[in-house]
mmCIF file of C-alpha atoms in Angstrom:
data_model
loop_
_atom_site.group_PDB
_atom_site.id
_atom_site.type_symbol
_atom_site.label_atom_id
_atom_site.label_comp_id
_atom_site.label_asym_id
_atom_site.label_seq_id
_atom_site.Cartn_x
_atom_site.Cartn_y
_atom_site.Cartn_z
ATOM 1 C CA UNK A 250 -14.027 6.055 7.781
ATOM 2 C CA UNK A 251 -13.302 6.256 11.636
ATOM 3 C CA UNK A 252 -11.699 9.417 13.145
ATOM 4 C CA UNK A 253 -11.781 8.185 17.128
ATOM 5 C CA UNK A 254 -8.377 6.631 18.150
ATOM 6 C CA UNK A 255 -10.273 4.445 19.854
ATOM 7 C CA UNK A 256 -9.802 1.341 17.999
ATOM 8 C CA UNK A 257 -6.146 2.643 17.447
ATOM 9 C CA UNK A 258 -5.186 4.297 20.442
ATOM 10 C CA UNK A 259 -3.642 3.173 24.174
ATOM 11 C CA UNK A 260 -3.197 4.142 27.716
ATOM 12 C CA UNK A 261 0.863 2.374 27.238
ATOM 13 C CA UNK A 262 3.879 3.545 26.499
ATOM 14 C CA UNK A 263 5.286 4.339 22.285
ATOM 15 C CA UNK A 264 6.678 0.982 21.011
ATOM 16 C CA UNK A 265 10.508 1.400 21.013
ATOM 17 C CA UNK A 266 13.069 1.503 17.875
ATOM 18 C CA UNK A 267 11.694 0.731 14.640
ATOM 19 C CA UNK A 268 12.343 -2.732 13.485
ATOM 20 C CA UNK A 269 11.554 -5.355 10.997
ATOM 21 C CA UNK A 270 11.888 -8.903 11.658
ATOM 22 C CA UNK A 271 10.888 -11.573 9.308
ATOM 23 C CA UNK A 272 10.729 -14.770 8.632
ATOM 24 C CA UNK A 273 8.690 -18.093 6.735
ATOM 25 C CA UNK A 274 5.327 -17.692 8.892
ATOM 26 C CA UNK A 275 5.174 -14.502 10.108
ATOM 27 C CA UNK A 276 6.469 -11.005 10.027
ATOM 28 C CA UNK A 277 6.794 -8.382 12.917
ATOM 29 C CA UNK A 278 6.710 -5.108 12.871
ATOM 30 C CA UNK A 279 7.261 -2.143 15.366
ATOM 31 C CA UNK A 280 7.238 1.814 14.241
ATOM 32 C CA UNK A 281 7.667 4.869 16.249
ATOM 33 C CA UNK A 282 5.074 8.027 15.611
ATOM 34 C CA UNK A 283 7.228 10.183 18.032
ATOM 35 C CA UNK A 284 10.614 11.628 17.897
ATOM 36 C CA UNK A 285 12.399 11.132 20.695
ATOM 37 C CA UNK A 286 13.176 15.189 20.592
ATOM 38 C CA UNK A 287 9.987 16.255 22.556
ATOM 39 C CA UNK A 288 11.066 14.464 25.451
ATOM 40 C CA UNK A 289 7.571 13.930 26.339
ATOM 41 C CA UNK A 290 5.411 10.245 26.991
ATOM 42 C CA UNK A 291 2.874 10.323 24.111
ATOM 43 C CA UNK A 292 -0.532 10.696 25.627
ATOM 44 C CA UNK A 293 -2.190 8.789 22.763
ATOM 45 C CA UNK A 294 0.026 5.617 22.776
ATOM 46 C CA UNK A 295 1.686 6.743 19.600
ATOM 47 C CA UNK A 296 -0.362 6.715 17.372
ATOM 48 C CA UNK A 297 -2.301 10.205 16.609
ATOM 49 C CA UNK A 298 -0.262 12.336 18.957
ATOM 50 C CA UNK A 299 -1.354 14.631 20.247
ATOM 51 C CA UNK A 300 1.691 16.383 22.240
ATOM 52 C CA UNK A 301 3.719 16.191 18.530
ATOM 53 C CA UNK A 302 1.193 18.513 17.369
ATOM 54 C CA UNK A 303 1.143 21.000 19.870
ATOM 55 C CA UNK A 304 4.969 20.897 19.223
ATOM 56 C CA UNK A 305 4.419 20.831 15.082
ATOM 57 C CA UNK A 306 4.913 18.605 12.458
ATOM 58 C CA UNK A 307 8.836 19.480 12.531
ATOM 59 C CA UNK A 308 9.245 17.914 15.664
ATOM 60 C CA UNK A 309 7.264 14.573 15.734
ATOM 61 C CA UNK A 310 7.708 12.061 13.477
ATOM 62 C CA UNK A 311 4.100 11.347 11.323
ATOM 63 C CA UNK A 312 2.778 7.940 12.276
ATOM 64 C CA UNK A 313 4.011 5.700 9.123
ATOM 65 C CA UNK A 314 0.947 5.386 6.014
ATOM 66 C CA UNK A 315 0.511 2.408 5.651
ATOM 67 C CA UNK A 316 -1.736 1.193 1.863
ATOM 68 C CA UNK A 317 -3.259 -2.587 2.125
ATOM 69 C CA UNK A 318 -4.894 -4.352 -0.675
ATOM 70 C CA UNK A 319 -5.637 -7.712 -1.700
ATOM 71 C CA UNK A 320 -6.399 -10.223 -4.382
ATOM 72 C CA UNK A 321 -4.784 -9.192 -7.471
ATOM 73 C CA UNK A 322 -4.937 -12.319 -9.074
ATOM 74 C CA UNK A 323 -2.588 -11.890 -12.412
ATOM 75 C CA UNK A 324 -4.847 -8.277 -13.602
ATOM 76 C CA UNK A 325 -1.804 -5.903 -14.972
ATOM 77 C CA UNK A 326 -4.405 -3.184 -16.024
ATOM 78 C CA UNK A 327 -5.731 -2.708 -11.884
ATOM 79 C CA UNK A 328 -1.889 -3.403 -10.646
ATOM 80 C CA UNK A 329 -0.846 -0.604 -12.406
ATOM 81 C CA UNK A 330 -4.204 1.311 -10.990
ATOM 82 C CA UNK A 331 -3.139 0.248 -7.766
ATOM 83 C CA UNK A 332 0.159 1.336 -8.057
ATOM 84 C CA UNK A 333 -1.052 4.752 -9.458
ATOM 85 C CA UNK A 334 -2.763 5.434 -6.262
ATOM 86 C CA UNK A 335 -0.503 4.205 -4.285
ATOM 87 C CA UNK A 336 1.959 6.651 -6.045
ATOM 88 C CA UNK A 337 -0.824 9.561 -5.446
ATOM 89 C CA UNK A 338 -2.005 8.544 -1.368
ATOM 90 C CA UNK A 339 2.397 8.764 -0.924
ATOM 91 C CA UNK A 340 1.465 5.684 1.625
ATOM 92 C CA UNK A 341 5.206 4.735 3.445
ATOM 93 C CA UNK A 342 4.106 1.127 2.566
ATOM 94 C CA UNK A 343 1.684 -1.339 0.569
ATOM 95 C CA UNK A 344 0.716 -4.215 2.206
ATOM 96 C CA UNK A 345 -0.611 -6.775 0.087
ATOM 97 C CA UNK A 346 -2.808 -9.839 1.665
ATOM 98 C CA UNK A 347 -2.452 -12.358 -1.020
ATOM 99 C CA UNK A 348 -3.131 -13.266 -4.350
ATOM 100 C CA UNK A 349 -0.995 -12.053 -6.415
ATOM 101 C CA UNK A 350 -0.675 -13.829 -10.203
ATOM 102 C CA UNK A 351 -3.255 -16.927 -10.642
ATOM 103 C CA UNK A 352 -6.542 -16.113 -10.871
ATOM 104 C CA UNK A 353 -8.170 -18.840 -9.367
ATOM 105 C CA UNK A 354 -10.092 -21.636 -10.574
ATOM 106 C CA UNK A 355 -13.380 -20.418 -8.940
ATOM 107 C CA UNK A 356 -12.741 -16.651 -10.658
ATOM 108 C CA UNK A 357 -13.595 -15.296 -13.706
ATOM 109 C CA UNK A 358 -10.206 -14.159 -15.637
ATOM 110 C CA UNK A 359 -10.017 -10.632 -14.531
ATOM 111 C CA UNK A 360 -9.214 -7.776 -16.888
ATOM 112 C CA UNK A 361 -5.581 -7.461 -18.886
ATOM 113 C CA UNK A 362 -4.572 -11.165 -16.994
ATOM 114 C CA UNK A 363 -0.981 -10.836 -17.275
ATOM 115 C CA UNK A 364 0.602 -12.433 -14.354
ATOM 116 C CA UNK A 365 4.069 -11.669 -15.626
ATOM 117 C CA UNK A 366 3.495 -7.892 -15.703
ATOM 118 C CA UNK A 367 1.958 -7.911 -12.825
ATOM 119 C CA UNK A 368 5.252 -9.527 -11.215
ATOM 120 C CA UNK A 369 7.353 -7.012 -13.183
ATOM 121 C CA UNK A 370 5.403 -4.247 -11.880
ATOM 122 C CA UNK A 371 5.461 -5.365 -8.502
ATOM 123 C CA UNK A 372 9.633 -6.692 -8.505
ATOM 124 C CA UNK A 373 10.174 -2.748 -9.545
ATOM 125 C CA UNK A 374 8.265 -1.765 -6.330
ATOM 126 C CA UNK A 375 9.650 -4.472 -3.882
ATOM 127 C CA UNK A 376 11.241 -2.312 -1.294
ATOM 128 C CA UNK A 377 7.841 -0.879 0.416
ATOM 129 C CA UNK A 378 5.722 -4.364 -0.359
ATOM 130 C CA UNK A 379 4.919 -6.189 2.133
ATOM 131 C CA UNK A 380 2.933 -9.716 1.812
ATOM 132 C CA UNK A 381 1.292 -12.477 3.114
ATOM 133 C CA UNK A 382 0.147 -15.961 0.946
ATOM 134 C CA UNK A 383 -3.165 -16.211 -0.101
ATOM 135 C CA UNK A 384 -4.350 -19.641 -1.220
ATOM 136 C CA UNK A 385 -3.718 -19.112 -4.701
ATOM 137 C CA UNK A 386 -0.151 -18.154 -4.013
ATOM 138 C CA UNK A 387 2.764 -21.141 -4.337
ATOM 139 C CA UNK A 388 6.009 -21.351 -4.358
ATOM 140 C CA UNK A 389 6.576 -21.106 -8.110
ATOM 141 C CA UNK A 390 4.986 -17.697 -7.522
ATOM 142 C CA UNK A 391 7.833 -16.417 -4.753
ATOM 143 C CA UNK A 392 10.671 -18.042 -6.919
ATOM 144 C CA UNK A 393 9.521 -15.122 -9.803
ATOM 145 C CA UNK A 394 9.055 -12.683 -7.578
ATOM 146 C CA UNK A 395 11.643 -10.402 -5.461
ATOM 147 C CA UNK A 396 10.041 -10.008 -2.119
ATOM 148 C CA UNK A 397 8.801 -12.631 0.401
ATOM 149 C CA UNK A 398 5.182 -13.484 -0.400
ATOM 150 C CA UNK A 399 5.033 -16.770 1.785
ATOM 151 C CA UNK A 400 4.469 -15.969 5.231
ATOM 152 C CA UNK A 401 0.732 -17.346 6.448
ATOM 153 C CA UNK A 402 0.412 -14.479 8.607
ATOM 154 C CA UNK A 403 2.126 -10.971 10.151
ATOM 155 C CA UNK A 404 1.770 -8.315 12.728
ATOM 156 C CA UNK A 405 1.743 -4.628 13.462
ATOM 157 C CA UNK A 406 1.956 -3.194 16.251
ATOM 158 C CA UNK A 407 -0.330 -0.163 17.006
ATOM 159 C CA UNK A 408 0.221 1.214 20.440
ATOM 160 C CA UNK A 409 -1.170 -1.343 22.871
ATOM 161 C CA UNK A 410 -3.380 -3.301 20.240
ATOM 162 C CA UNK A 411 -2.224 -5.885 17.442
ATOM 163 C CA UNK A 412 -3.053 -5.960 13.830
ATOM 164 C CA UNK A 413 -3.093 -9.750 12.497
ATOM 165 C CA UNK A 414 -2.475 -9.937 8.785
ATOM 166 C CA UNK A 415 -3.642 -12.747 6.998
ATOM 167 C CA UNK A 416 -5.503 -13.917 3.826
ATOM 168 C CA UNK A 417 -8.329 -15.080 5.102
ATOM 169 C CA UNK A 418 -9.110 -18.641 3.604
ATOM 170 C CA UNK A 419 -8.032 -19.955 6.951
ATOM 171 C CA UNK A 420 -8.787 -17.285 9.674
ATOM 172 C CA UNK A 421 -12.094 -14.887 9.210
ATOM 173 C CA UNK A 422 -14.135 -13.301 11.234
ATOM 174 C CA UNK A 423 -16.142 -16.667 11.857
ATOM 175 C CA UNK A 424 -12.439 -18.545 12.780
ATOM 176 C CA UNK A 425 -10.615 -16.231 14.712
ATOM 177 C CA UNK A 426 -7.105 -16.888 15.658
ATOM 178 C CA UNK A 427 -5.606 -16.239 19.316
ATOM 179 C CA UNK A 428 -6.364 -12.715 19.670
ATOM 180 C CA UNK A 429 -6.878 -10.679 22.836
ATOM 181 C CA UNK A 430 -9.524 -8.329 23.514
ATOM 182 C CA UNK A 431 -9.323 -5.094 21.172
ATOM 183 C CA UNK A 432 -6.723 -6.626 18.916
ATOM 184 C CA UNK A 433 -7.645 -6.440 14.946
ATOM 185 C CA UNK A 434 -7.959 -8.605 12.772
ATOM 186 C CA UNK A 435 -7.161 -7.987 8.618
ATOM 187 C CA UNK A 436 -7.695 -9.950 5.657
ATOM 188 C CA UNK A 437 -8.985 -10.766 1.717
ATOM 189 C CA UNK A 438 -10.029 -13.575 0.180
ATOM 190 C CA UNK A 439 -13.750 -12.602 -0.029
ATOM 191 C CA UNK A 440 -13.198 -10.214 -2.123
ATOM 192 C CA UNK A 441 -15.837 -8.067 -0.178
ATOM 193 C CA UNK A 442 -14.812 -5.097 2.018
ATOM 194 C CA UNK A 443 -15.973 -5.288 5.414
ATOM 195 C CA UNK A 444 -15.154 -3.510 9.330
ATOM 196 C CA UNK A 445 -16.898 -5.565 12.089
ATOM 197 C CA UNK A 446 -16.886 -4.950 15.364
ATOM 198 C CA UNK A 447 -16.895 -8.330 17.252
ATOM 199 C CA UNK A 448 -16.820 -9.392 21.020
ATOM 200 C CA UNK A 449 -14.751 -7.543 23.546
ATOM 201 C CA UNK A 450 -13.328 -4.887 21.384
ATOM 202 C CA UNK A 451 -11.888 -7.144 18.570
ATOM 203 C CA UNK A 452 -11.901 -5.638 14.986
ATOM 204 C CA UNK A 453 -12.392 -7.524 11.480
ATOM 205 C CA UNK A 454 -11.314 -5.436 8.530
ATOM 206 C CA UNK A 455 -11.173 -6.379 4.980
ATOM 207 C CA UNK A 456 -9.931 -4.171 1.730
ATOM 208 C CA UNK A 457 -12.174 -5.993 -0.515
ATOM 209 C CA UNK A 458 -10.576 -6.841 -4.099
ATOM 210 C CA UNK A 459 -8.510 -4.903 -6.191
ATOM 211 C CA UNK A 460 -9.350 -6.698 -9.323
ATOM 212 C CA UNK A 461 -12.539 -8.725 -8.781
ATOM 213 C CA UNK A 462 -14.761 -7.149 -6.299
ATOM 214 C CA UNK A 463 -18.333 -8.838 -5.213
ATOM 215 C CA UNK A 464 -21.392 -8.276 -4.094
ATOM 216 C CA UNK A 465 -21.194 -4.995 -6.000
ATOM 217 C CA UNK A 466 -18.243 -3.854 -4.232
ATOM 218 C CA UNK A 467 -15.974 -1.117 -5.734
ATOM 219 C CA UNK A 468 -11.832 -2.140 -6.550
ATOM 220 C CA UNK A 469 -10.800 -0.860 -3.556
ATOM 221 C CA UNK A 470 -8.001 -0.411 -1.039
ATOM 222 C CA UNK A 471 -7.413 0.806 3.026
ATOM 223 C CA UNK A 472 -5.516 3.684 4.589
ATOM 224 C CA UNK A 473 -4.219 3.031 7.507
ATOM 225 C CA UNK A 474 -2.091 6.333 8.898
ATOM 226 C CA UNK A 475 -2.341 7.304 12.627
ATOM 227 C CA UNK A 476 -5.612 7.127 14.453
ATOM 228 C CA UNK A 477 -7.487 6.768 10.790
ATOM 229 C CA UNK A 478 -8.503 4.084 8.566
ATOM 230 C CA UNK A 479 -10.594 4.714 5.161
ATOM 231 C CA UNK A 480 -11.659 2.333 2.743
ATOM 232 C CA UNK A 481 -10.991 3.942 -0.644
ATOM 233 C CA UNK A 482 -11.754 3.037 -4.287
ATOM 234 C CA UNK A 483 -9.225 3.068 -6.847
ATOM 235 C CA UNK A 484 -9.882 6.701 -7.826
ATOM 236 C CA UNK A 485 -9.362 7.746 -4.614
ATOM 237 C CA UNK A 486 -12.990 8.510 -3.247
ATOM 238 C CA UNK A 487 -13.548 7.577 0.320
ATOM 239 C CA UNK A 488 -16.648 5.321 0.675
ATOM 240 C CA UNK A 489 -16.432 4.305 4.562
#
């Protein structure tokens, strides 16, 4: 768990109007954490702000909550665990890096495999999912499924740093893509949860696995909300 903004936080401006913009390849994102009522910069970039909460709560607008998972693969008895705690963190929305129904010929089959509840489950949800492919994702999987799941990669934008979404089976923290100092980078695929600290700034976070966790990892899942990130378990419990 970190509670600096330092990883989060800028010396720049709010983005502007919320907006999303997507397409095959990539998705951006923008979002606001101040209303434009105070009439005041934001001295923490927007994220975490600080002049909101000498104002209140009813005159800022809270920093959106974002969940983020990853690797399903096809288990209906953890998507519906997921989607329990999702349900009890009240997260705006789940991000999900890949990995949805197929197991995976290297994997064990995890518990309840049901790919088609799992899609059911998810379809019902498919206003606040967002995705990105993992490698055992095709497009047989995206033409059963009612939300975009085929986009290699996606940004958010926090303050004056990015957040690169992405599986992992093709960028990881030892193949970086282009990212400038302090920028973050997120994925799966190891199925082990992780938050490096690389050169000049740059971030490597990973969720772990909601269904088949390794090296004696816990299911797990992020919070992202503000200025804080946790790494949670499926019950909830904090464990970094």
């Amino acid at each position: 768990e970190s509670r600096d903004s330092g990883p989060l936080s800028s010396e720049t401006g709010n983005p502007e109007t919320g907006r999303d913009r997507g397409k095959r390849g990539a998705v951006l994102l923008h979002f606001p954490a101040c209303s434009p009522k105070i009439g005041v910069p934001c001295k923490a970039g927007g994220l975490g702000c600080p002049s909101g909460e000498a104002r209140g709560n009813t005159e800022r607008r809270q920093a959106m909550k974002w969940m983020i998972a990853s690797d399903l693969h096809g288990s209906a008895y953890y998507c519906r665990a997921l989607l329990q705690a999702w349900d009890r963190e009240q997260a705006d929305r789940l991000i999900l890096l890949g990995d949805l129904l197929y197991h995976g010929p290297r994997n064990d089959l995890p518990r309840e495999y049901a790919p088609k509840e799992v899609l059911a489950m998810l379809n019902q949800r498919k206003e606040g999912l967002l995705c990105v492919r993992g490698n055992c994702d095709s497009e047989v999987d995206q033409m059963v499924l009612a939300f975009p799941i085929l986009a290699d990669y996606g940004v958010l934008a926090l303050g004056g740093r990015l957040l690169y979404l992405t599986h992992g089976h093709v960028f990881h923290q030892d193949h970086l893509p282009p990212l400038q100092a302090g920028d973050i980078l997120l994925h799966g695929h190891t199925h082990i949860p992780g938050w490096e600290t690389l050169e000049e700034g740059r971030q490597c976070w990973n969720p772990g696995s909601v269904a088949l966790p390794k090296a004696s990892s816990p299911h797990s899942y992020m919070i992202l909300e503000g200025a804080w990130v946790q790494w949670k378990d499926l019950s909830g419990g904090t464990y970094h």
